Short mmCIF file of C-alpha atoms in Angstrom, two decimals:
data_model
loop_
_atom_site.label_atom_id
_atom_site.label_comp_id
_atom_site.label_asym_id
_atom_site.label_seq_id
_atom_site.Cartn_x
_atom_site.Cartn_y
_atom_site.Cartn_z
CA UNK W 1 -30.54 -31.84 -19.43
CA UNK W 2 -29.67 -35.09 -21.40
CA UNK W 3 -26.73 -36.16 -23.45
CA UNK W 4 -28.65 -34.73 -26.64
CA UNK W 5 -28.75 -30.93 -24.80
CA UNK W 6 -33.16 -31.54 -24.40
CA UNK W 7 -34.77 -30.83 -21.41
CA UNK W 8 -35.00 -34.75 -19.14
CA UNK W 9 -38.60 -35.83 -18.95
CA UNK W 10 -40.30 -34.94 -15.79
CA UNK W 11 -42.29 -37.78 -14.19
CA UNK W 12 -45.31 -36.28 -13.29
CA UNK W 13 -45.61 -33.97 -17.10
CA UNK W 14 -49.15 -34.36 -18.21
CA UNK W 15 -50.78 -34.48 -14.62
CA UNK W 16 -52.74 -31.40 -13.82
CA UNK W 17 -53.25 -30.84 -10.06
CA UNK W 18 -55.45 -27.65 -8.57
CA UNK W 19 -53.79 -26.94 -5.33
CA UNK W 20 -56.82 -25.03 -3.03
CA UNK W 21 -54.64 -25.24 -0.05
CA UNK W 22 -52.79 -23.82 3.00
CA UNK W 23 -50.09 -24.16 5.44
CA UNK W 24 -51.17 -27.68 6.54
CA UNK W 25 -51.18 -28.57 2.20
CA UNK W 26 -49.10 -26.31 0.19
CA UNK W 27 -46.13 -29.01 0.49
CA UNK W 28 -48.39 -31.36 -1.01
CA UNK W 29 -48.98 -29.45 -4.32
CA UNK W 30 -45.47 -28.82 -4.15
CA UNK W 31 -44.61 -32.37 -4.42
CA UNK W 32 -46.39 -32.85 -7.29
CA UNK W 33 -45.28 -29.64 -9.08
CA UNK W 34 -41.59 -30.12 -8.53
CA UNK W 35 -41.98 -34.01 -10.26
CA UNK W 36 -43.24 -32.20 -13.74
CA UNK W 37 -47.14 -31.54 -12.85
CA UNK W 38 -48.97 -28.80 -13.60
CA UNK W 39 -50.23 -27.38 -10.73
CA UNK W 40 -51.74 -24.24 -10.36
CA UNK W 41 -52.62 -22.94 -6.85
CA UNK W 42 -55.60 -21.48 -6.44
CA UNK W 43 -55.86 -18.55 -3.84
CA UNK W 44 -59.15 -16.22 -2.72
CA UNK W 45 -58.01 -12.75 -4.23
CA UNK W 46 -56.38 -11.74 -0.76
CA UNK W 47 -54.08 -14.51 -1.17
CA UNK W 48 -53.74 -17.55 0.86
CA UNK W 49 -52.74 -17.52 4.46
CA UNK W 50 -49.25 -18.77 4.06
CA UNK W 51 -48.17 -15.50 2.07
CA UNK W 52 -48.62 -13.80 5.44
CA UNK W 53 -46.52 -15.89 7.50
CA UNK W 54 -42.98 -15.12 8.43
CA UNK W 55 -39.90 -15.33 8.26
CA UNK W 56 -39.58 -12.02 5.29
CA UNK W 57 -37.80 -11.01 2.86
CA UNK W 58 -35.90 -8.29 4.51
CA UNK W 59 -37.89 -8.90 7.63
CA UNK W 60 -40.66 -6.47 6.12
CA UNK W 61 -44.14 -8.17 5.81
CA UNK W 62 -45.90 -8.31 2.38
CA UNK W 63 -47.73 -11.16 0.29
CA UNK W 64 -45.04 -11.17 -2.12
CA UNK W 65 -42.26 -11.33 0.87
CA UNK W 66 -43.34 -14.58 2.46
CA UNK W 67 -39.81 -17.13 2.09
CA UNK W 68 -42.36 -19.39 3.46
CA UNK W 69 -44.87 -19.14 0.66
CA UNK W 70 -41.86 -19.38 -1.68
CA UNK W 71 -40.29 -22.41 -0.60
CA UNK W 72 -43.68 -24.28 -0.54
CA UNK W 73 -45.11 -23.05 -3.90
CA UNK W 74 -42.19 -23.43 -6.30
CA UNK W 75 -43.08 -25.07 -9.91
CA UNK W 76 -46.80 -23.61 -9.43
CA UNK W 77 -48.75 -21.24 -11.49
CA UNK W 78 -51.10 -19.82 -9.38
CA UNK W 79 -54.57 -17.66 -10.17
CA UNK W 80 -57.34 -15.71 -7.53
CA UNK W 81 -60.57 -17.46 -7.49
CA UNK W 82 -63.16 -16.03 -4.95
CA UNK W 83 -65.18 -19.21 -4.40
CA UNK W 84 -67.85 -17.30 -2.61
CA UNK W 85 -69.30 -16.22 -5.46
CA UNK W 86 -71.64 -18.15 -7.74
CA UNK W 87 -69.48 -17.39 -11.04
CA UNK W 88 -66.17 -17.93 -8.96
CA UNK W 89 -67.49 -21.62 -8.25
CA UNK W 90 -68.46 -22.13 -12.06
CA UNK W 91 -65.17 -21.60 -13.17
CA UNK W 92 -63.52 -23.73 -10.54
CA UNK W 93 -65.86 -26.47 -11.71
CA UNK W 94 -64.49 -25.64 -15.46
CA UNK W 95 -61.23 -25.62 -14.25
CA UNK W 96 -62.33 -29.24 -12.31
CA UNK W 97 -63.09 -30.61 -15.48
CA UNK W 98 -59.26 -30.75 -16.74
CA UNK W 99 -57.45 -31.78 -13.94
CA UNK W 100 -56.78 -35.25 -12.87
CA UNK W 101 -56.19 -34.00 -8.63
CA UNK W 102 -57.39 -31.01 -6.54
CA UNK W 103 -55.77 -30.52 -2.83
CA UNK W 104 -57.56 -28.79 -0.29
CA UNK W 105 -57.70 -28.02 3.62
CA UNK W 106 -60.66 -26.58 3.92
CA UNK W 107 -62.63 -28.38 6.77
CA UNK W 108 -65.29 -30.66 5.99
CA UNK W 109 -68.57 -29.78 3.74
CA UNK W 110 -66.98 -26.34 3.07
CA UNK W 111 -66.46 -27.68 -0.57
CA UNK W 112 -69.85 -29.15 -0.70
CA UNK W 113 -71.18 -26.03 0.59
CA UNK W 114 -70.23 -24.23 -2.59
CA UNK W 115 -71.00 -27.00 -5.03
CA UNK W 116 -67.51 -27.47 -5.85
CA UNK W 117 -67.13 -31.47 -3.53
CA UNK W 118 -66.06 -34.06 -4.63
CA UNK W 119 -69.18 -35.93 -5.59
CA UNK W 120 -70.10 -32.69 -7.93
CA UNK W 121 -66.44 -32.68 -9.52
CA UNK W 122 -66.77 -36.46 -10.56
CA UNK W 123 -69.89 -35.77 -12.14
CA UNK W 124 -68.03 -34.35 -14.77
CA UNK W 125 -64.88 -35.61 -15.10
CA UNK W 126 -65.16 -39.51 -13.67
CA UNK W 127 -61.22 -39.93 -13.28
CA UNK W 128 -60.75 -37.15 -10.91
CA UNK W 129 -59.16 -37.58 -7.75
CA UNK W 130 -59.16 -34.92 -4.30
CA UNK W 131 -57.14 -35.01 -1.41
CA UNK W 132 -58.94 -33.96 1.74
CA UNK W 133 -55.91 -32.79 4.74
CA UNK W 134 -57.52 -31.60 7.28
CA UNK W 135 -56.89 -31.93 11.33
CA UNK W 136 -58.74 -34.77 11.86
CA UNK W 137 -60.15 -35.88 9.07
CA UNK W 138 -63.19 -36.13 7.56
CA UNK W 139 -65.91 -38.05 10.29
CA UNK W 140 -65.55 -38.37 13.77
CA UNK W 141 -66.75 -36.31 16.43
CA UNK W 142 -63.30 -33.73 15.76
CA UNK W 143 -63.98 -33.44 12.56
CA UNK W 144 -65.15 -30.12 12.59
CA UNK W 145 -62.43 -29.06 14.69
CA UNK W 146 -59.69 -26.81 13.95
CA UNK W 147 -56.08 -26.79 14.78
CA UNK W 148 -52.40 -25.78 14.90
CA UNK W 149 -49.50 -27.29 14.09
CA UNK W 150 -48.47 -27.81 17.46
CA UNK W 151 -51.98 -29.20 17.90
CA UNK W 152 -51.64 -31.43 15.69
CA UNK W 153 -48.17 -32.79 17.83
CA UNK W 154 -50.53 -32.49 20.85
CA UNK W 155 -53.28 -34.72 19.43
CA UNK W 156 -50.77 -37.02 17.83
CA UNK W 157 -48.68 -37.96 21.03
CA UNK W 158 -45.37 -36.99 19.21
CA UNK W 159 -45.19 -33.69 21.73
CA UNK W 160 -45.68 -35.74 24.96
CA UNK W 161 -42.43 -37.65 23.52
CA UNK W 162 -39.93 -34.34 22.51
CA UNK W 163 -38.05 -32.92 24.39
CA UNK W 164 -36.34 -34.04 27.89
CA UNK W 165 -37.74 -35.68 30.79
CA UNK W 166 -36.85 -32.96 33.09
CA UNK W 167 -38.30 -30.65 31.25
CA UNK W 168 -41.75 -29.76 29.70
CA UNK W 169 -42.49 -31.40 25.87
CA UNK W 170 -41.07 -29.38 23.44
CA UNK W 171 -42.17 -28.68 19.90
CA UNK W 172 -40.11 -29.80 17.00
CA UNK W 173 -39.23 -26.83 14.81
CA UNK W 174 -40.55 -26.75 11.41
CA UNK W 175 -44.30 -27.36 11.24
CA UNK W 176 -43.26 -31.19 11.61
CA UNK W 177 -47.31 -31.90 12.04
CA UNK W 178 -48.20 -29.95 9.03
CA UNK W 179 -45.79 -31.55 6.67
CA UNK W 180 -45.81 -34.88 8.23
CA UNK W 181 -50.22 -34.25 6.95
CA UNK W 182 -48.65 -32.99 3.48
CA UNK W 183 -46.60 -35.74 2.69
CA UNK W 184 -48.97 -38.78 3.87
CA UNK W 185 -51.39 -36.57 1.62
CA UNK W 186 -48.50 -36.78 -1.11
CA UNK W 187 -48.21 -40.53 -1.28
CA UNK W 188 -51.66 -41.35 -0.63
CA UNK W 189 -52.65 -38.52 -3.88
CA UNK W 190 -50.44 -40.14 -5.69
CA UNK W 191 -51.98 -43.62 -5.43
CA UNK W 192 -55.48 -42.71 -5.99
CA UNK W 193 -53.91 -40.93 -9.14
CA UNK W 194 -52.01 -44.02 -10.41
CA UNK W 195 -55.14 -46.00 -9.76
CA UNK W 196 -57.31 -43.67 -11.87
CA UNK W 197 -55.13 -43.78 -14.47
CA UNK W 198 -55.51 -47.94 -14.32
CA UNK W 199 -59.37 -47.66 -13.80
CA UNK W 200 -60.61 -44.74 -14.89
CA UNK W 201 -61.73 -44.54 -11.72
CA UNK W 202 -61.22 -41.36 -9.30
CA UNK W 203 -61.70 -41.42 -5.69
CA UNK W 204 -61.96 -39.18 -2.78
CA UNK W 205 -58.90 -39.29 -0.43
CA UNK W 206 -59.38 -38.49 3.53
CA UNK W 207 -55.96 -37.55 5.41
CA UNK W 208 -56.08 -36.71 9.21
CA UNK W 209 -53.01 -34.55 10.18
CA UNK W 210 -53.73 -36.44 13.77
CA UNK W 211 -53.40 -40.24 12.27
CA UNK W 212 -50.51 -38.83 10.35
CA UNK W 213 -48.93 -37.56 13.44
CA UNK W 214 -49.68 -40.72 15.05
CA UNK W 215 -47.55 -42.66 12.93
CA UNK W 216 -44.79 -41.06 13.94
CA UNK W 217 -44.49 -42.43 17.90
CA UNK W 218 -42.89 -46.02 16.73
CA UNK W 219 -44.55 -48.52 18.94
CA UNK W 220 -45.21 -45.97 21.61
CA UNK W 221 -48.85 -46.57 21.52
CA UNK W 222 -48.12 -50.97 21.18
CA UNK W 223 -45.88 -50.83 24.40
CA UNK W 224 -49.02 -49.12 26.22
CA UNK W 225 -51.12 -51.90 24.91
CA UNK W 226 -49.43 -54.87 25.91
CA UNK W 227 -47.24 -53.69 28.74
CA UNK W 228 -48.78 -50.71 30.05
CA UNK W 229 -45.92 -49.03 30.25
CA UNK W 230 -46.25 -44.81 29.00
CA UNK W 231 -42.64 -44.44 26.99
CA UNK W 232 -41.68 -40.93 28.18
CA UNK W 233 -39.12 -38.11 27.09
CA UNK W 234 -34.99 -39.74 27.52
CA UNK W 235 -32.87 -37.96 29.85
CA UNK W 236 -31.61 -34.41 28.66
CA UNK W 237 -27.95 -35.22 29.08
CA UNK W 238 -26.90 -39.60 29.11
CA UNK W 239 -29.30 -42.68 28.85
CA UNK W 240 -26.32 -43.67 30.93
CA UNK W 241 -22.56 -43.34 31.17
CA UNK W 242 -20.66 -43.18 28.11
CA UNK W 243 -23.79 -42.36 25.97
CA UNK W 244 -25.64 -39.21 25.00
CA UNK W 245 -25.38 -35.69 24.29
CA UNK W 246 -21.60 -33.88 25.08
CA UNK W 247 -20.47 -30.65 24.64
CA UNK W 248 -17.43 -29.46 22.29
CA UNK W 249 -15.55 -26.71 21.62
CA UNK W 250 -18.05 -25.68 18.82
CA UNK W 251 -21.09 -27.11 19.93
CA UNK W 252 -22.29 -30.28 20.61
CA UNK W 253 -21.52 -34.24 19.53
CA UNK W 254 -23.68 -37.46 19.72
CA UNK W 255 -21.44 -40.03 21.60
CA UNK W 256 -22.13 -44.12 21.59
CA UNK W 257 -19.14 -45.07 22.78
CA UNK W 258 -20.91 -47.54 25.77
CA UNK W 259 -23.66 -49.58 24.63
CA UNK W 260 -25.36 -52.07 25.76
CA UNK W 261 -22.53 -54.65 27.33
CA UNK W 262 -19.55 -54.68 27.06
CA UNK W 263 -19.40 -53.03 23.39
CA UNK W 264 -15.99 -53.11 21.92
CA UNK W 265 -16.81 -49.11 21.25
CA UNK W 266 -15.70 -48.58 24.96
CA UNK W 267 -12.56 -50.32 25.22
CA UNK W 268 -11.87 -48.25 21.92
CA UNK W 269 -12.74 -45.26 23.50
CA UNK W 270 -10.51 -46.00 26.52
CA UNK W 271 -7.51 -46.62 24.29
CA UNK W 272 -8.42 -43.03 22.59
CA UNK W 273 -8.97 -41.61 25.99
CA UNK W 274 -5.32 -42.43 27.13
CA UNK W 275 -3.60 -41.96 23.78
CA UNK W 276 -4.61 -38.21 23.93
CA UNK W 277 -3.93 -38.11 27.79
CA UNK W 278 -7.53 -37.03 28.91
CA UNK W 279 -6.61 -36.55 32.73
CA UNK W 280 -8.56 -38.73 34.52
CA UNK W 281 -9.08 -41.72 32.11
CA UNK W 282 -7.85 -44.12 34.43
CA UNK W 283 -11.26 -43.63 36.59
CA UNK W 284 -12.98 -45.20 33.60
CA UNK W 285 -11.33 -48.43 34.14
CA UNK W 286 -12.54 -50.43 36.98
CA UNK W 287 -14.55 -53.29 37.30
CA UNK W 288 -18.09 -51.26 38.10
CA UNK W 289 -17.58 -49.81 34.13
CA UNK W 290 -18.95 -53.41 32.66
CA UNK W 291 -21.80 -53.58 35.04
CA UNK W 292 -25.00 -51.73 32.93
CA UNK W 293 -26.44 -51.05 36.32
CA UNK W 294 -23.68 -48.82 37.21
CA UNK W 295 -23.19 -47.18 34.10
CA UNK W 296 -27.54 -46.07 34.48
CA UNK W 297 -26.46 -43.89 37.80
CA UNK W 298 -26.17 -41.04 38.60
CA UNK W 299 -22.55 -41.27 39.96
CA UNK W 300 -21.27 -43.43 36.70
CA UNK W 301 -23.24 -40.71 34.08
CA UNK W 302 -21.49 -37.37 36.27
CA UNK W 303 -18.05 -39.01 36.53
CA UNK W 304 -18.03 -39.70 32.60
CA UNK W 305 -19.66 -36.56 31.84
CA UNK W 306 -17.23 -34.32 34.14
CA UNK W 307 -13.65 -36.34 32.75
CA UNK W 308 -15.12 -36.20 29.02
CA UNK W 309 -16.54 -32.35 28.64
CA UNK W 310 -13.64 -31.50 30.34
CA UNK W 311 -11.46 -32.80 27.65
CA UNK W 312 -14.27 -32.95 24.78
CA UNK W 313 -14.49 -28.95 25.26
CA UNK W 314 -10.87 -28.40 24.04
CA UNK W 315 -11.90 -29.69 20.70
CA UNK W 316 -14.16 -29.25 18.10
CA UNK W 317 -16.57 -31.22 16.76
CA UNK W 318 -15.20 -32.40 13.33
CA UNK W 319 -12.22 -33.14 14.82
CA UNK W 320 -14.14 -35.16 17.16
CA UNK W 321 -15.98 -36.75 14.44
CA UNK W 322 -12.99 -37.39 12.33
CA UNK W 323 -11.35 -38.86 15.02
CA UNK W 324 -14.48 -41.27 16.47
CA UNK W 325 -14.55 -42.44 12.52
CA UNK W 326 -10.97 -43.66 12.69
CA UNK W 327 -11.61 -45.46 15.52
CA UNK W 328 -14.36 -47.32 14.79
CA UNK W 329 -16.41 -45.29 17.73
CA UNK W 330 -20.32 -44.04 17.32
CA UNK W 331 -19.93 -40.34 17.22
CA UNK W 332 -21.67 -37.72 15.50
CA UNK W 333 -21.68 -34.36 14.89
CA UNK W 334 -24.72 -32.20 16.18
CA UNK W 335 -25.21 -30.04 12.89
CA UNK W 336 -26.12 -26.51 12.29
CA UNK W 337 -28.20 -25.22 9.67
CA UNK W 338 -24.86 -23.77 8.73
CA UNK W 339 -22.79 -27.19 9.08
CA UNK W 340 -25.66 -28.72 6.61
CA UNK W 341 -24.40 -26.29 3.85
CA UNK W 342 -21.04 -27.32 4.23
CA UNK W 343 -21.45 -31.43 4.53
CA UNK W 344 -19.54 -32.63 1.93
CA UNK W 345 -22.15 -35.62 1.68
CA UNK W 346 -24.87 -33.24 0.70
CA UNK W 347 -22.25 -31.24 -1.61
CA UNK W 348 -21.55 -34.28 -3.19
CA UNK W 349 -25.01 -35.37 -3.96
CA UNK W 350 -26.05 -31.55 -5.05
CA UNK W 351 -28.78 -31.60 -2.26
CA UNK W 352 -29.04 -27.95 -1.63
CA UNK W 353 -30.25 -26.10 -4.84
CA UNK W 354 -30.54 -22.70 -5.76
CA UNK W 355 -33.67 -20.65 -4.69
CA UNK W 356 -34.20 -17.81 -6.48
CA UNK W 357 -36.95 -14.78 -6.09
CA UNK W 358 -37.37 -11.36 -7.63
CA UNK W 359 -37.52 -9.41 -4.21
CA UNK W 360 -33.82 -11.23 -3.82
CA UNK W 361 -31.21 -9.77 -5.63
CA UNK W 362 -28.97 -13.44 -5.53
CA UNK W 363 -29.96 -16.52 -5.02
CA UNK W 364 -30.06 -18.39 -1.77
CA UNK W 365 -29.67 -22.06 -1.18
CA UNK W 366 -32.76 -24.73 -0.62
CA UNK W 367 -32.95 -28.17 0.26
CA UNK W 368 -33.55 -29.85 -2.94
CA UNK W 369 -35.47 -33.37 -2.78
CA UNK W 370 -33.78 -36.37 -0.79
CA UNK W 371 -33.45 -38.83 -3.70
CA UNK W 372 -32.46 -38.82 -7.01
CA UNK W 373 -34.05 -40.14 -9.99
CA UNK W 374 -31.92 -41.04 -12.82
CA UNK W 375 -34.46 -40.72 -16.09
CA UNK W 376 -36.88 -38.42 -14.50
CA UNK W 377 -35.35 -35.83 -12.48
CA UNK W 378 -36.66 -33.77 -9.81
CA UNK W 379 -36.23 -30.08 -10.67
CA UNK W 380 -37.61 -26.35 -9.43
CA UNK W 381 -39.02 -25.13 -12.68
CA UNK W 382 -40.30 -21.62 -11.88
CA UNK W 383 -40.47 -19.55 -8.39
CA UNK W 384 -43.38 -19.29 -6.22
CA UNK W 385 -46.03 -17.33 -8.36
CA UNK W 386 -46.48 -13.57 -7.41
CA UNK W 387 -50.62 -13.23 -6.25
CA UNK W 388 -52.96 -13.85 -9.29
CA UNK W 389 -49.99 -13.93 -12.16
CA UNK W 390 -51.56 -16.80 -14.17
CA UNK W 391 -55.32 -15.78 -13.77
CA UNK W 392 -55.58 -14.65 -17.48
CA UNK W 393 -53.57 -17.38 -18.66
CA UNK W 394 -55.27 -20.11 -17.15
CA UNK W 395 -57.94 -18.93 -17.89
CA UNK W 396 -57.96 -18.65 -21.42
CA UNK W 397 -56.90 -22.20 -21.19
CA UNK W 398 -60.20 -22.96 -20.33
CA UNK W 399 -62.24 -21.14 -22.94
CA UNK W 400 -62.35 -17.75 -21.24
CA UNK W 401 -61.59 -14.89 -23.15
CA UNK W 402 -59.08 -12.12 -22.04
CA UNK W 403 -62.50 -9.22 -22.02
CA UNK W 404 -64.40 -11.72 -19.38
CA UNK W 405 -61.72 -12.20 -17.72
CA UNK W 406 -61.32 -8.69 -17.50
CA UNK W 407 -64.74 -7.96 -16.32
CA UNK W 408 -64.54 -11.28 -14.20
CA UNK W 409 -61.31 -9.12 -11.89
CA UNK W 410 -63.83 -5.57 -12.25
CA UNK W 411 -66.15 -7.76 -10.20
CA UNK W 412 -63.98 -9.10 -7.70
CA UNK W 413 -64.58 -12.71 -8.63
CA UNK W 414 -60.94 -13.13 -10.25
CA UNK W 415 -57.66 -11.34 -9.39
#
């Protein structure tokens, strides 16, 4: 709210977006819809494949139950379109008409199958903009191709790269290929938007979850170039003595204390070491400790790691932290989904928000979005949308009367 007690001015208010997608999109649309737009999400009259994906509300399966769904659909209104049908694709071109963006992940030519493309869209509305996310794009001999999320980390080179070396690669948690598709598809929307609102001028937009993905290695793929060198996984414990991954009394910390060097980190950690009596310190101290070579063996990473767990393991990590901080000493704590709720940073800056559904009977807590805009706020302004709640209203937006809308659901076309 402002100082006058009216709603703040959302960024995006006046942009209509028609969200078609799934899983590898749905953030997308959110994006938009959380920054003001109006998006509505368009599902077949089954409902789109995210509402069937866990985790539950109450762990019992149901289209309305998905927290997924929720979390990734917030701000929308949402309708049931089955685009199959001739009068189902009709109204989606009607609908096409007033919106400045649609989203979809459908793969290639399955919009120009049903005369609802891109090329048939601008026809009638010159300014309008879609945004294509699919696996691989567009062209290309994998076009056509479907695929996972942890495809998508497969294809991309970020899975060869997570994990540990000793171990097989390991899949980030969280879809990281999918959203990593649906926020490239976010910023590069958003452009072709900005530019149609210059020109006049819509465009189509072509985003490869793969590419996307790609992005994400660094210069992984440069180093290969020029040196011919394959960066692999890091070791699942130190890089080398004095440097990696520890155990606590509570979990785990991220300790820096011996860099590349000699880094004045270690002779602070030393001084820590003996002021809280950590038996054993004085095994840190000889002249083989400043040599880097040393500190990348296997005898210089088992002796550190054996004095400091033993001694790291009486205390807990926040202590650890608090302590590191005073001391000018690289630490962090490894947080918890539980530890994020508590950081006093995110408190602070009102991060987590509250996410609210009718199956819940209080609200839970959701990350909110990871800036902060001081004259046009981000904001959740409505839940998820229950399956087909907006059909009539939309709708009638459009010039559709409440009767044929009526006889539209008796014949399966809307929901």
């Amino acid at each position: 709210m402002t100082s006058t007690g009216k709603a703040a001015p959302a960024a995006l208010e006046g942009l209509r977006v028609l969200d078609l997608s799934g899983p590898m999109g749905n953030y997308t649309g959110k994006l938009f819809a959380d920054m003001g737009a109006d998006v509505v999400l368009v599902e077949p009259p089954g409902g789109t494949q995210l509402r069937r994906e866990p985790p539950f509300i109450g762990d019992v399966a149901g289209v309305e139950r998905s927290l997924n769904f929720a979390y990734q659909n917030t701000s929308k209104r949402g309708i049931c379109l089955d685009l199959d049908t001739a009068s189902g694709q009709q109204l989606f071109r009607d609908l096409a008409a007033t919106a400045d963006l649609v989203i979809e992940t459908f793969a290639p030519g399955w919009m120009d199958a049903r005369g609802i493309g891109y090329e048939t869209l601008a026809r009638r509305r010159t300014s309008i903009c879609m945004a294509s996310i699919t696996p691989f794009g567009q062209t290309g001999p994998y076009a056509q191709m479907q695929a996972t999320d942890l495809v998508g980390l497969a294809m991309g080179g970020l899975l060869h790269m997570g994990g540990y070396r000793d171990a097989a690669p390991t899949q980030a948690h969280g879809d990281q290929a999918f959203k990593c598709a649906a926020m490239y598809g976010g910023v590069a929307a958003m452009l072709a938007v900005t530019d149609a609102e210059l020109t006049g001028q819509g465009q189509h937009v072509d985003i490869s979850m793969q590419e996307s993905v790609t992005l994400a290695l660094e210069n992984a793929a440069q180093t290969y170039d020029l040196e011919g060198v394959i960066r692999q996984r890091p070791l699942g414990d130190q890089r080398f003595a004095g440097y990696g991954l520890f155990e606590c009394k509570d979990g785990y910390i991220f300790l820096g204390s011996r860099g590349i060097g000699n880094s004045p980190a270690w002779s602070r950690s030393m001084q820590w070491f003996k002021d809280e009596g950590m038996v054993g310190a004085e095994r840190l101290l000889g002249p083989e400790w400043s040599d880097l070579e040393y500190l990348k063996g296997d005898e210089a990473r088992d002796v550190f790691a054996e004095l400091f767990m033993n001694w790291s393991r009486q205390h807990t990590k926040a202590w650890l932290y608090s302590e590191g901080q005073k001391r000018g000493i690289p630490l962090a704590p490894v947080s918890t989904p539980a530890d994020l709720l508590e950081n006093p940073q995110l408190q602070a800056r009102g991060h987590f928000v509250p996410f609210t559904h009718p199956l819940l009977e209080q609200a839970a807590s959701m990350p909110g979005a990871p800036y902060v805009m001081s004259g046009t706020p981000w904001q959740v302004r409505r839940p998820a949308p229950a399956l087909g709640e907006h059909t009539v209203e939309v709708l009638n937006e459009i010039g559709v009367a409440r009767d044929e809308v009526s006889r539209l659901v008796s014949m399966g076309v809307a929901a």
